[in-house]
JSON list of C-alpha atoms in Angstrom, two decimals:
[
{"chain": "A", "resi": 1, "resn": "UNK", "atom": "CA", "xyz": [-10.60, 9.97, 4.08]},
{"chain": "A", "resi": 2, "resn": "UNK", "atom": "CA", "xyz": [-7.93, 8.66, 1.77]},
{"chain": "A", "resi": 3, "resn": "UNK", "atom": "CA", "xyz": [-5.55, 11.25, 0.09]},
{"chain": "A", "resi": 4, "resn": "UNK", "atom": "CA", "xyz": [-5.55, 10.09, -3.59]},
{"chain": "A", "resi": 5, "resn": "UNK", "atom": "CA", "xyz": [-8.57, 9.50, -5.98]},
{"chain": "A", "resi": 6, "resn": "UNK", "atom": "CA", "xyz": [-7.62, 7.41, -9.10]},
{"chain": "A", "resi": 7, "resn": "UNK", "atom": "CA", "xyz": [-9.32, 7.88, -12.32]},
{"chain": "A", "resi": 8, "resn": "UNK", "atom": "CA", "xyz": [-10.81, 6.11, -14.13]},
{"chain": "A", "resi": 9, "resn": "UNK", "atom": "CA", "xyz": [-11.85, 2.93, -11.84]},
{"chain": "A", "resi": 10, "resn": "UNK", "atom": "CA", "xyz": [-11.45, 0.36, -14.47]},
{"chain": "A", "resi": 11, "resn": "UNK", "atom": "CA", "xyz": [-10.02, 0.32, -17.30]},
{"chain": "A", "resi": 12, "resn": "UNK", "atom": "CA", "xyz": [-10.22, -2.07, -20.47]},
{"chain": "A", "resi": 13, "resn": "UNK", "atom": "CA", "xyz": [-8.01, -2.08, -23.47]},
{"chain": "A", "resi": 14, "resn": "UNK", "atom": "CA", "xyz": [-6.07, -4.22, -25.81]},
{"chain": "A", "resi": 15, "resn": "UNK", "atom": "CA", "xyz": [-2.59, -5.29, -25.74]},
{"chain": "A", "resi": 16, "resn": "UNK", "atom": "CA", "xyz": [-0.26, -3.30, -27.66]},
{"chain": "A", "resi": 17, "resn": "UNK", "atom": "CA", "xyz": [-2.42, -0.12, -26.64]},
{"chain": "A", "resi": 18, "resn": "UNK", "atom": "CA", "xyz": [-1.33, 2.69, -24.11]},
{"chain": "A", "resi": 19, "resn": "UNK", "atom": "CA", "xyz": [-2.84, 2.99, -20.69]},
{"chain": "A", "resi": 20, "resn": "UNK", "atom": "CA", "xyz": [-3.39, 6.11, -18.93]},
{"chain": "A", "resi": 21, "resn": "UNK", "atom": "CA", "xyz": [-4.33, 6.14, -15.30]},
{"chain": "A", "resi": 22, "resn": "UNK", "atom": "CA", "xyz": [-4.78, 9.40, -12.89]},
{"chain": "A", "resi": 23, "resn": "UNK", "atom": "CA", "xyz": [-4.68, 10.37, -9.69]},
{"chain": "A", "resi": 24, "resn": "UNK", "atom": "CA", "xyz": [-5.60, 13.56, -7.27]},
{"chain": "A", "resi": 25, "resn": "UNK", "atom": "CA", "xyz": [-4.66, 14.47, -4.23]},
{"chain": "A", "resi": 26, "resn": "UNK", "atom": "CA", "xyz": [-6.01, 17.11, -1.66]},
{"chain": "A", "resi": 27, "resn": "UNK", "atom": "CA", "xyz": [-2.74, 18.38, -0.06]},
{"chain": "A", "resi": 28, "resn": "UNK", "atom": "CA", "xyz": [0.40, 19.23, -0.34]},
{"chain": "A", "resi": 29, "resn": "UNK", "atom": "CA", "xyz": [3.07, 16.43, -0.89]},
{"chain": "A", "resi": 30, "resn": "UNK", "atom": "CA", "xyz": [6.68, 15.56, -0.29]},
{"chain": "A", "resi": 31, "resn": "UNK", "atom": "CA", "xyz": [6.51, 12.60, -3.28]},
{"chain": "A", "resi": 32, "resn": "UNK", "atom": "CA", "xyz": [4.10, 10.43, -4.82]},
{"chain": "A", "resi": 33, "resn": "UNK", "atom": "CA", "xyz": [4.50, 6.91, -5.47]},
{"chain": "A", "resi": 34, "resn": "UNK", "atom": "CA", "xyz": [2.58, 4.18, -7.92]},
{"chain": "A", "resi": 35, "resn": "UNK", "atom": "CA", "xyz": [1.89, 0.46, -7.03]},
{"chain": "A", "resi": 36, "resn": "UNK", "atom": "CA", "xyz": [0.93, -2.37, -8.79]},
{"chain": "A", "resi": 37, "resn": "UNK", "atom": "CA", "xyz": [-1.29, -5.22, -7.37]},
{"chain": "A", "resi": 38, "resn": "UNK", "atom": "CA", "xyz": [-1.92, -7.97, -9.20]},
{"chain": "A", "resi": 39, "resn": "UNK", "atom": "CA", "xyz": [-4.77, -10.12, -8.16]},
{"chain": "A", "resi": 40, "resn": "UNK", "atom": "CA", "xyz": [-3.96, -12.38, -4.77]},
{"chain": "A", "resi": 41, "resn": "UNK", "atom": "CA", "xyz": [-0.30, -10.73, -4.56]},
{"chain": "A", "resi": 42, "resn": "UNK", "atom": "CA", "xyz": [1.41, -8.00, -2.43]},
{"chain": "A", "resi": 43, "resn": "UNK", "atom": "CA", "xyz": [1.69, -4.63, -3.50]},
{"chain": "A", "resi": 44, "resn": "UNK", "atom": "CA", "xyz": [5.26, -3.92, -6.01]},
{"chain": "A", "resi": 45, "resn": "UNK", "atom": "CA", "xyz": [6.46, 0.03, -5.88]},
{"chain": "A", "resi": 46, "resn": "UNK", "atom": "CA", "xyz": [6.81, 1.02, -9.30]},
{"chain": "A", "resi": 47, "resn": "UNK", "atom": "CA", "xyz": [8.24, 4.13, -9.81]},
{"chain": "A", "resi": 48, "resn": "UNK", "atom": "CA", "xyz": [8.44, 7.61, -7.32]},
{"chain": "A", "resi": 49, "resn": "UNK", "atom": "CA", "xyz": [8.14, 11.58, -8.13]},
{"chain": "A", "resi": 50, "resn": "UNK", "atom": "CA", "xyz": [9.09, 13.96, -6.04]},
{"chain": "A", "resi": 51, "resn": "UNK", "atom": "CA", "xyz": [7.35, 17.18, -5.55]},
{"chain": "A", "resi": 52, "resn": "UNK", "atom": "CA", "xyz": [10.12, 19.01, -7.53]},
{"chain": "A", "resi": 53, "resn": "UNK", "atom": "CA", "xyz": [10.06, 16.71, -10.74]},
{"chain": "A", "resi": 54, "resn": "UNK", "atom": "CA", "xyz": [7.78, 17.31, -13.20]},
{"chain": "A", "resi": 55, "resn": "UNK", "atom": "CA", "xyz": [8.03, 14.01, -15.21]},
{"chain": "A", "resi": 56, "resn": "UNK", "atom": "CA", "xyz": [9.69, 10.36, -14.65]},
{"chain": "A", "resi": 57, "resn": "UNK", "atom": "CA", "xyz": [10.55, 7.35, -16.87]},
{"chain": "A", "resi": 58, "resn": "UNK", "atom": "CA", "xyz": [10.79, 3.80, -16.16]},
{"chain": "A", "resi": 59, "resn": "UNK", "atom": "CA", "xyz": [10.76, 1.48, -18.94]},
{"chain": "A", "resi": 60, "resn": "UNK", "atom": "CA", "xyz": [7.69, 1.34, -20.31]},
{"chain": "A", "resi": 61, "resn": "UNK", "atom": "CA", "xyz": [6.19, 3.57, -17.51]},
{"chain": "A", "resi": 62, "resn": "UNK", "atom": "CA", "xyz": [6.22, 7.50, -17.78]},
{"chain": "A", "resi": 63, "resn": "UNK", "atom": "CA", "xyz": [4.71, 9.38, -15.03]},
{"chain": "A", "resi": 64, "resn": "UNK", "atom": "CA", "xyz": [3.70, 12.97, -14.52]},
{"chain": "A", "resi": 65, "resn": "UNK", "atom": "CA", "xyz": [3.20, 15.25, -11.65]},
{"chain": "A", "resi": 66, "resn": "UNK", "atom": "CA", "xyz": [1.74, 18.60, -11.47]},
{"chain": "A", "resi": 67, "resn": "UNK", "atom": "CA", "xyz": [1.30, 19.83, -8.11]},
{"chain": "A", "resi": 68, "resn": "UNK", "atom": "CA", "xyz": [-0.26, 23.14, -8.87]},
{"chain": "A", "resi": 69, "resn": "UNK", "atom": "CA", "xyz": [-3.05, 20.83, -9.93]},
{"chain": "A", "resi": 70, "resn": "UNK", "atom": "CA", "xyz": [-2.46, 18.29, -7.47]},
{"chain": "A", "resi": 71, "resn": "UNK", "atom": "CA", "xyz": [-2.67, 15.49, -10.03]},
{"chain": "A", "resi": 72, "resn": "UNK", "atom": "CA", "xyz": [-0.13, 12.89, -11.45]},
{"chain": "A", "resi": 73, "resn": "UNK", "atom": "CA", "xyz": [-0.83, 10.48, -14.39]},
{"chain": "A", "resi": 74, "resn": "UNK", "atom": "CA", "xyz": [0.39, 7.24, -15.36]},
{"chain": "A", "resi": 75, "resn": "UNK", "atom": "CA", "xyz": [1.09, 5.83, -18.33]},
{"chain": "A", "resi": 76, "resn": "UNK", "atom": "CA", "xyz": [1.74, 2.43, -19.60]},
{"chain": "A", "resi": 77, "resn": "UNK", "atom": "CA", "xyz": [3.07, 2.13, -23.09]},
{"chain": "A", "resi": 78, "resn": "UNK", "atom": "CA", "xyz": [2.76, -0.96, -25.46]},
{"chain": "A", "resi": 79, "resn": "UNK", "atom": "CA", "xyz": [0.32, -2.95, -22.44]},
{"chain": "A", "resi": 80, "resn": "UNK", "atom": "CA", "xyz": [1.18, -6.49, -21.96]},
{"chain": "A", "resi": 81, "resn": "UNK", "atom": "CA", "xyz": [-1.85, -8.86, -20.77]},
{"chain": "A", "resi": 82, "resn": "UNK", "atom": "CA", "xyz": [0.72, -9.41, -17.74]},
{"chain": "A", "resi": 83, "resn": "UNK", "atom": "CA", "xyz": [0.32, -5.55, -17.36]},
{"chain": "A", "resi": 84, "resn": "UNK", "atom": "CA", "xyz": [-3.13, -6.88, -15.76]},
{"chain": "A", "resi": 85, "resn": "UNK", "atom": "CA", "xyz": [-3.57, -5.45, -12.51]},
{"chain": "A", "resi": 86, "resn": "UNK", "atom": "CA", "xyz": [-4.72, -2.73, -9.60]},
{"chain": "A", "resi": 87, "resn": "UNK", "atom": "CA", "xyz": [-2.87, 0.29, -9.75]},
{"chain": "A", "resi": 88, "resn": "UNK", "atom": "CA", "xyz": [-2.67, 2.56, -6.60]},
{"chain": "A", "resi": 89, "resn": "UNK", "atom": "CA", "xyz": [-0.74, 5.98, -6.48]},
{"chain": "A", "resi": 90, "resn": "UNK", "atom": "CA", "xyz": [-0.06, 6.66, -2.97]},
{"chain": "A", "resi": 91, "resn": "UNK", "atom": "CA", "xyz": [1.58, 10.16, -1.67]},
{"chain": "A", "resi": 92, "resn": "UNK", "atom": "CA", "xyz": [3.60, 11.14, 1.67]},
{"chain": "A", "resi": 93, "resn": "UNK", "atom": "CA", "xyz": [1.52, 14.64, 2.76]},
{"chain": "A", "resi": 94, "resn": "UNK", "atom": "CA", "xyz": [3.92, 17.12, 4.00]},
{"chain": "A", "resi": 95, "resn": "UNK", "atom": "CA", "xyz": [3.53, 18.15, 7.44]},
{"chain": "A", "resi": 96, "resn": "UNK", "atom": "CA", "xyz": [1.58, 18.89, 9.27]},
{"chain": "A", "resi": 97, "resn": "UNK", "atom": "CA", "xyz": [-0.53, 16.38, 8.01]},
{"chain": "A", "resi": 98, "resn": "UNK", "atom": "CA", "xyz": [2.05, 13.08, 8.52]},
{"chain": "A", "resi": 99, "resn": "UNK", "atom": "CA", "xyz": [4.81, 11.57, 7.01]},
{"chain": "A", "resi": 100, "resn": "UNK", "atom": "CA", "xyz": [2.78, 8.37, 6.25]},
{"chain": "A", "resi": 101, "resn": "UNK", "atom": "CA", "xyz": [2.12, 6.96, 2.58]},
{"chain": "A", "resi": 102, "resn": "UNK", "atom": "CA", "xyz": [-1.45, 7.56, 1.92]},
{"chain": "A", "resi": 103, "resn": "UNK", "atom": "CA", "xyz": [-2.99, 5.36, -0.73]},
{"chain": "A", "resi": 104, "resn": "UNK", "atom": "CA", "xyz": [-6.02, 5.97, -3.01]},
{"chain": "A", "resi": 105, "resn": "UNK", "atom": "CA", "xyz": [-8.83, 3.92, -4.49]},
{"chain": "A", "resi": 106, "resn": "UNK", "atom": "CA", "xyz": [-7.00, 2.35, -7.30]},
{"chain": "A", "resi": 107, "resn": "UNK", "atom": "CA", "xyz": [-7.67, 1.66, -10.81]},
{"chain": "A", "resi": 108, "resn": "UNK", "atom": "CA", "xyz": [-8.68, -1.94, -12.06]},
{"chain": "A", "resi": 109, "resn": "UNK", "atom": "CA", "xyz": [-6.60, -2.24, -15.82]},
{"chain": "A", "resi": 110, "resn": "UNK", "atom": "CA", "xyz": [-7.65, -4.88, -17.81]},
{"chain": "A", "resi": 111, "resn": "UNK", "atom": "CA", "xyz": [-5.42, -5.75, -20.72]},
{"chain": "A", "resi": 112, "resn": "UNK", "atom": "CA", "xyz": [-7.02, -8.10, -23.39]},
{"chain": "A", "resi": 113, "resn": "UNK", "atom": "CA", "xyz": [-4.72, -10.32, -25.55]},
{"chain": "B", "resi": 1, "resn": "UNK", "atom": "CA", "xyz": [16.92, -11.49, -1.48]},
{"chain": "B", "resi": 2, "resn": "UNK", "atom": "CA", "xyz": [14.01, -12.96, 0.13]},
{"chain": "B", "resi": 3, "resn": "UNK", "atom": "CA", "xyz": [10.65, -11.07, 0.79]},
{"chain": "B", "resi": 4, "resn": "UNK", "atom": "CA", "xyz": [8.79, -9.79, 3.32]},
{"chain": "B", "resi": 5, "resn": "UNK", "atom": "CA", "xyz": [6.89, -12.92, 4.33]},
{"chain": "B", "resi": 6, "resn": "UNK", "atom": "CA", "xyz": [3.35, -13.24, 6.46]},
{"chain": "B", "resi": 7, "resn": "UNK", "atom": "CA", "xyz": [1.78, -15.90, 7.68]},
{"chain": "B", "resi": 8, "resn": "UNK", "atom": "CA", "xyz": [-0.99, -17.64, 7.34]},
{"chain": "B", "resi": 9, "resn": "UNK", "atom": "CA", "xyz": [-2.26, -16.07, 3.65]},
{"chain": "B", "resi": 10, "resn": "UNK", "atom": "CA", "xyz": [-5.85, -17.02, 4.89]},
{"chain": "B", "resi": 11, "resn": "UNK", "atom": "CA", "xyz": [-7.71, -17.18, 8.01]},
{"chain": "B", "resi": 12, "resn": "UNK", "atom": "CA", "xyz": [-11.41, -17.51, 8.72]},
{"chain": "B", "resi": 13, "resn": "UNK", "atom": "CA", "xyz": [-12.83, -17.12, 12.13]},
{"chain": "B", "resi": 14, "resn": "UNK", "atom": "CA", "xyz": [-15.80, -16.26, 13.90]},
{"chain": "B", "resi": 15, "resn": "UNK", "atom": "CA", "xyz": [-16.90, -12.34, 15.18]},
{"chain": "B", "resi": 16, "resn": "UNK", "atom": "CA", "xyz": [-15.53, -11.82, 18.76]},
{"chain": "B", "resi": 17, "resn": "UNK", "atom": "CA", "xyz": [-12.74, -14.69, 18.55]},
{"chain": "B", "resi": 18, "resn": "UNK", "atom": "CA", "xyz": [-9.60, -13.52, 18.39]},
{"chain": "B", "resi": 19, "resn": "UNK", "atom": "CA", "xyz": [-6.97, -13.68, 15.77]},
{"chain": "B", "resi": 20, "resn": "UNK", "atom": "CA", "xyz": [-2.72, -12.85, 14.99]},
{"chain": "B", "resi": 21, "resn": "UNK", "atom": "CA", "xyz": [-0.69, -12.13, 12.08]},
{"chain": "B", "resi": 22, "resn": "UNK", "atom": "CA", "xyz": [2.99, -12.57, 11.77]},
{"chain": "B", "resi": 23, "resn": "UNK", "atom": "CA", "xyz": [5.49, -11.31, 9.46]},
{"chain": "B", "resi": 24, "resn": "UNK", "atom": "CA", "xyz": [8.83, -11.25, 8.73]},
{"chain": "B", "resi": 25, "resn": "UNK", "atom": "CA", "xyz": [10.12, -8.02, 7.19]},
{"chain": "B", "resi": 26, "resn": "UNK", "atom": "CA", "xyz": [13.49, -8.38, 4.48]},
{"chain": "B", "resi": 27, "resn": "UNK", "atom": "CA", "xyz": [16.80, -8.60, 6.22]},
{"chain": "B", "resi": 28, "resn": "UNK", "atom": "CA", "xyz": [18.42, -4.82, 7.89]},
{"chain": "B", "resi": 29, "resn": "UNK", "atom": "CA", "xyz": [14.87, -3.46, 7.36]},
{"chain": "B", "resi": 30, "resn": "UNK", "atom": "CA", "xyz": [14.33, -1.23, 9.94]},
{"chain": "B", "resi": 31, "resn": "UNK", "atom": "CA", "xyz": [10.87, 0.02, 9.38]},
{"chain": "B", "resi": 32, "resn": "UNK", "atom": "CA", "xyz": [7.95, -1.81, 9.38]},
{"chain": "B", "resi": 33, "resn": "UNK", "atom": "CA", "xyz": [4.47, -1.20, 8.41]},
{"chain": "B", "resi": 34, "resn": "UNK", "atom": "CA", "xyz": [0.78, -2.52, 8.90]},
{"chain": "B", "resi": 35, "resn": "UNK", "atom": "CA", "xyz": [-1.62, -2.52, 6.74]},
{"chain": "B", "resi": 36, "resn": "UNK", "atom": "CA", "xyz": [-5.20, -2.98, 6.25]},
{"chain": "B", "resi": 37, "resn": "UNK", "atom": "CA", "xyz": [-6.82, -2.95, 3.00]},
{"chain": "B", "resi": 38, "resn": "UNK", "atom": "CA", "xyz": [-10.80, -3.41, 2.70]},
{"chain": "B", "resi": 39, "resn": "UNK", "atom": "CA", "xyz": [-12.40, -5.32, -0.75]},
{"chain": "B", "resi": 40, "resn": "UNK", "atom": "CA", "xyz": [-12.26, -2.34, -3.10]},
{"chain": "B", "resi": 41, "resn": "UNK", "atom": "CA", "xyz": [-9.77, -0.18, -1.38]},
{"chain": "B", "resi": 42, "resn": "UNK", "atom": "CA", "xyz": [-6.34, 1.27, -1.17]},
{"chain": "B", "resi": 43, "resn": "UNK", "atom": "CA", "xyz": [-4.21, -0.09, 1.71]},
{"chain": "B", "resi": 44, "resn": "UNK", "atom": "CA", "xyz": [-4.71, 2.35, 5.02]},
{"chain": "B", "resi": 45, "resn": "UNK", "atom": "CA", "xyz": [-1.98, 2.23, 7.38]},
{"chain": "B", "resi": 46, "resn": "UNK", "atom": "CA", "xyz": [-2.37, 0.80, 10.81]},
{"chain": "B", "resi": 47, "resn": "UNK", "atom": "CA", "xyz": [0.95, 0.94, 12.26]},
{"chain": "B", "resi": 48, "resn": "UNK", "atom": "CA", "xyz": [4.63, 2.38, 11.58]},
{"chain": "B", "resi": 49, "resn": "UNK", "atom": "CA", "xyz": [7.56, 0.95, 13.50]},
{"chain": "B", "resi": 50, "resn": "UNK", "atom": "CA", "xyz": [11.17, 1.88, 13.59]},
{"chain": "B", "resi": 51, "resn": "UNK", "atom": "CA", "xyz": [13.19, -0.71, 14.78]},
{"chain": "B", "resi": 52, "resn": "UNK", "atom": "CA", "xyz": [11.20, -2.28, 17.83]},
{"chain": "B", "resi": 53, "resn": "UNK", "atom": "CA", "xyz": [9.82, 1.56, 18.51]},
{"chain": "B", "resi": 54, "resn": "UNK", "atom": "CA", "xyz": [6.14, 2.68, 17.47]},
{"chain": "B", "resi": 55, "resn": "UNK", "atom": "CA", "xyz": [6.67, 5.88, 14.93]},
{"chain": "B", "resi": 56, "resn": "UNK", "atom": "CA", "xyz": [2.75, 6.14, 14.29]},
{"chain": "B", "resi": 57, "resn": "UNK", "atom": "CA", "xyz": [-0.10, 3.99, 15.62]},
{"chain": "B", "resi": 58, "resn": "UNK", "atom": "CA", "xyz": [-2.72, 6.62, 14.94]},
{"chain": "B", "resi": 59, "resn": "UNK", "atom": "CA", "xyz": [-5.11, 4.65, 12.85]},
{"chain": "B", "resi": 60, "resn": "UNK", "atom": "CA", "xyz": [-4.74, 1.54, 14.99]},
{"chain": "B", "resi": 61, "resn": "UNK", "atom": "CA", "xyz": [-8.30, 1.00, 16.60]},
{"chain": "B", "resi": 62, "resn": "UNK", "atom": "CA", "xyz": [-6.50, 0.22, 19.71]},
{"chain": "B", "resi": 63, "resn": "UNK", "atom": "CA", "xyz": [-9.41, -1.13, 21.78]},
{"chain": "B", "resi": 64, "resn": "UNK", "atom": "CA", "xyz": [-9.37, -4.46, 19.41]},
{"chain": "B", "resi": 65, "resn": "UNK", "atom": "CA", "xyz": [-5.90, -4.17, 17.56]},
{"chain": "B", "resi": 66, "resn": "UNK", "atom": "CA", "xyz": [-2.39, -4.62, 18.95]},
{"chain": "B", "resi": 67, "resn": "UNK", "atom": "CA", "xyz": [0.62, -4.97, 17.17]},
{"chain": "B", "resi": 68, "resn": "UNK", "atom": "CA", "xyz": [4.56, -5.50, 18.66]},
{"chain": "B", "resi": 69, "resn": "UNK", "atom": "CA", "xyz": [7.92, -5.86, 17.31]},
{"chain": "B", "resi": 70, "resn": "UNK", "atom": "CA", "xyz": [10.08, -8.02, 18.94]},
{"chain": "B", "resi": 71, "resn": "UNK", "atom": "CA", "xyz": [13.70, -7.17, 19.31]},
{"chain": "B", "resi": 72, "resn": "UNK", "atom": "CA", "xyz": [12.97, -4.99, 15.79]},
{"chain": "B", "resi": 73, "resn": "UNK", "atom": "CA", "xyz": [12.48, -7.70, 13.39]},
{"chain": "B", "resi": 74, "resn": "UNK", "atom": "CA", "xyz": [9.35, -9.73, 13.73]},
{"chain": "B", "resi": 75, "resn": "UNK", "atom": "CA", "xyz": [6.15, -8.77, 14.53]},
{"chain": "B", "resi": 76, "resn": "UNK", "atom": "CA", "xyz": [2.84, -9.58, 15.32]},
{"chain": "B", "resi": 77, "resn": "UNK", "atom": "CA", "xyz": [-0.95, -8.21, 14.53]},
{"chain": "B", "resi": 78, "resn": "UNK", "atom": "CA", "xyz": [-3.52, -9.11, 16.95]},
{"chain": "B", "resi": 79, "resn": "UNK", "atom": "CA", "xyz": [-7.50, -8.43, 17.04]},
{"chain": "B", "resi": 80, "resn": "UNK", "atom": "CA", "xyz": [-9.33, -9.45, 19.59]},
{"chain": "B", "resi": 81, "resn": "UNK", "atom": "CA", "xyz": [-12.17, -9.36, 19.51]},
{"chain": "B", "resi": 82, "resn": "UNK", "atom": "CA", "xyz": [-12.96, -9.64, 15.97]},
{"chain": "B", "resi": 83, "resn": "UNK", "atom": "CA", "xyz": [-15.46, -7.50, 14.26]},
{"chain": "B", "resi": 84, "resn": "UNK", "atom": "CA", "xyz": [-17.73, -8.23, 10.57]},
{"chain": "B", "resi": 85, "resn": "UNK", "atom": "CA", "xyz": [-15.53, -5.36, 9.49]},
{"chain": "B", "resi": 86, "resn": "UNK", "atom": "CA", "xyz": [-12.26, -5.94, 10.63]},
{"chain": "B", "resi": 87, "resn": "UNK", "atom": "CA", "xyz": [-12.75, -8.72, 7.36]},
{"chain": "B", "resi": 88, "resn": "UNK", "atom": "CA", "xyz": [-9.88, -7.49, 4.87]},
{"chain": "B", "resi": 89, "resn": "UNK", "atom": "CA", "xyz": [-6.42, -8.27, 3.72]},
{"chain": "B", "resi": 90, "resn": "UNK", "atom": "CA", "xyz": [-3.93, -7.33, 6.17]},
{"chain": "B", "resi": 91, "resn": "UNK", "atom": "CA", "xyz": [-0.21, -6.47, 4.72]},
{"chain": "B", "resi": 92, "resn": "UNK", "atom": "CA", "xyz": [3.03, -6.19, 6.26]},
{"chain": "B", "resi": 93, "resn": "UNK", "atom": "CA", "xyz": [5.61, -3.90, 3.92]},
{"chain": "B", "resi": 94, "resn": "UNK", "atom": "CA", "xyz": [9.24, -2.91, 5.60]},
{"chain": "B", "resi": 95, "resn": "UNK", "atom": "CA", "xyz": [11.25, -0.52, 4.05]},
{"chain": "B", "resi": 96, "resn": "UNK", "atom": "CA", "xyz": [15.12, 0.07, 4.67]},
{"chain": "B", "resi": 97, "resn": "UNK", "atom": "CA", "xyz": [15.74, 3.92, 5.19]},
{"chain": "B", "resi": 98, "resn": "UNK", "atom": "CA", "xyz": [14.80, 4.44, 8.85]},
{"chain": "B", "resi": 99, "resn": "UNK", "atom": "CA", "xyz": [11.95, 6.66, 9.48]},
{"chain": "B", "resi": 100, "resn": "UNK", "atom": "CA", "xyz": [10.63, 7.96, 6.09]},
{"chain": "B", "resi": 101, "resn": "UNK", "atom": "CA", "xyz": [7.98, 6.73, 3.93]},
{"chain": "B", "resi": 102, "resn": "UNK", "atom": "CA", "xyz": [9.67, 8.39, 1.22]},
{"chain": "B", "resi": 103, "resn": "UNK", "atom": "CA", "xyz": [11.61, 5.28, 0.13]},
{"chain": "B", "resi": 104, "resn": "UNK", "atom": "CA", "xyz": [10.75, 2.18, -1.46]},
{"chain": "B", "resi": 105, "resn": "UNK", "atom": "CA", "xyz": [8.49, -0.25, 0.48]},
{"chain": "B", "resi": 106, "resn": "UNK", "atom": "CA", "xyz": [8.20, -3.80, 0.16]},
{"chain": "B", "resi": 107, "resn": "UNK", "atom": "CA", "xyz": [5.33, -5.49, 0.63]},
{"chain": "B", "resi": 108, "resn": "UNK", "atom": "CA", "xyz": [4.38, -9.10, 1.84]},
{"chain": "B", "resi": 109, "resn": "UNK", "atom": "CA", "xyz": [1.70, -11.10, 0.05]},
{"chain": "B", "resi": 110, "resn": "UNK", "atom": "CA", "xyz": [-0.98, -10.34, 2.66]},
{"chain": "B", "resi": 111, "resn": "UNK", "atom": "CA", "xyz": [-3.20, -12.03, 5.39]},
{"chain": "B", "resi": 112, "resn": "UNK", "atom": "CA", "xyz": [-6.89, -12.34, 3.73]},
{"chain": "B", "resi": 113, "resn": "UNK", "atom": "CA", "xyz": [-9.40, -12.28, 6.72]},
{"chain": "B", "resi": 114, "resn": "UNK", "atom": "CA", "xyz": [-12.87, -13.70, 6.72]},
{"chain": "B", "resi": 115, "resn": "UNK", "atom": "CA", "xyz": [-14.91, -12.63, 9.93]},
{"chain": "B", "resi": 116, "resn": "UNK", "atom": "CA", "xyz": [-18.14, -14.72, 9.90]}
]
């Protein structure tokens, strides 16, 4: 089965709102990674944690990781209607389970203008 | 700097005929990756290569799926024969740090598969 569960599945809100997505995993990780997908396109890497940070910016992006839970979040600030998209956190297990990137469901945002 | 590119974006063929991908990872990439992501889904990886080496083909369903890297830069995804499920987008990504997952990927735009 796949490593990461996203939460919520969709997602609706307006533009100029905040966006939270999350995302568990079920063992122990060397990082974990979000990607964006927006619809009929590849998948873009938007930001990575390691397993020793506790909390990452990138612009408008902050992302937390807290692996005594085994959860990270995600959160968009001030959501564009090009902010429309899948998002998928995927983590690399430590061994022995593989040094692969394991993605999850995904969560569906839609931003309304 | 140019993408990954795949070719074609769109295929539709019949269960049991056969069928190949191609892609062409970014320029001093040295991994490469397969994927295979169902309608609903997360991408699930098929196959890792390093250079024109295998790292990981565990998830490969080897009696229908192949997959080679020629001379470590192209490479090619083959099914035969085709299944109902095997009907999903399939996406190249190549990273640049040999090896590791742990770095950036970079991902293609995707072969969408219709099995009828």
């Amino acid at each position: 089965s796949q490593q990461g569960e996203e939460d919520p599945q969709a997602l609706s809100i307006q533009e100029g709102e905040n966006a939270t997505m999350n995302c568990s995993y079920k063992t122990s990780i060397n990082n974990l990674q979000w990607y964006r997908q927006n619809s009929g396109r590849g998948l873009v890497h938007l930001i990575l944690i390691r397993s020793n940070e506790r909390e990452k910016h990138s612009g408008r992006l902050r992302v937390t990781l807290d692996t005594s839970k085994k959860s990270s979040s995600l959160l968009i600030t001030a959501s564009r209607a090009a902010d429309t998209a899948s998002y998928f956190c995927a983590t690399v297990p430590k061994a022995p389970y593989g040094n692969k990137l394991v993605f999850g469901a995904g969560t569906i945002l839609r931003v309304k203008s | 700097e140019a993408g990954v590119a795949q070719s074609p974006r769109y295929k539709i063929i019949e269960k049991r005929q056969s069928v190949a991908f191609w892609c062409n990872p970014i320029s001093g990439h040295a991994t490469l990756y397969w994927y295979q992501q169902i309608l609903g889904q997360g991408p699930k990886l098929l196959i890792q290569f390093q250079n024109n080496g295998v790292v990981d083909d565990s998830q490969l369903p080897k009696d229908r799926f192949s997959a080679e890297r020629l001379k470590g830069v192209d490479s090619t995804l083959k099914i035969q024969p085709a299944k109902l499920e095997d009907s999903a987008v399939y996406l190249c990504a190549s990273s640049l740090k040999p090896g590791s997952p742990s770095y950036e990927q970079y991902f293609g735009p995707g072969t969408r598969l219709t099995v009828t």
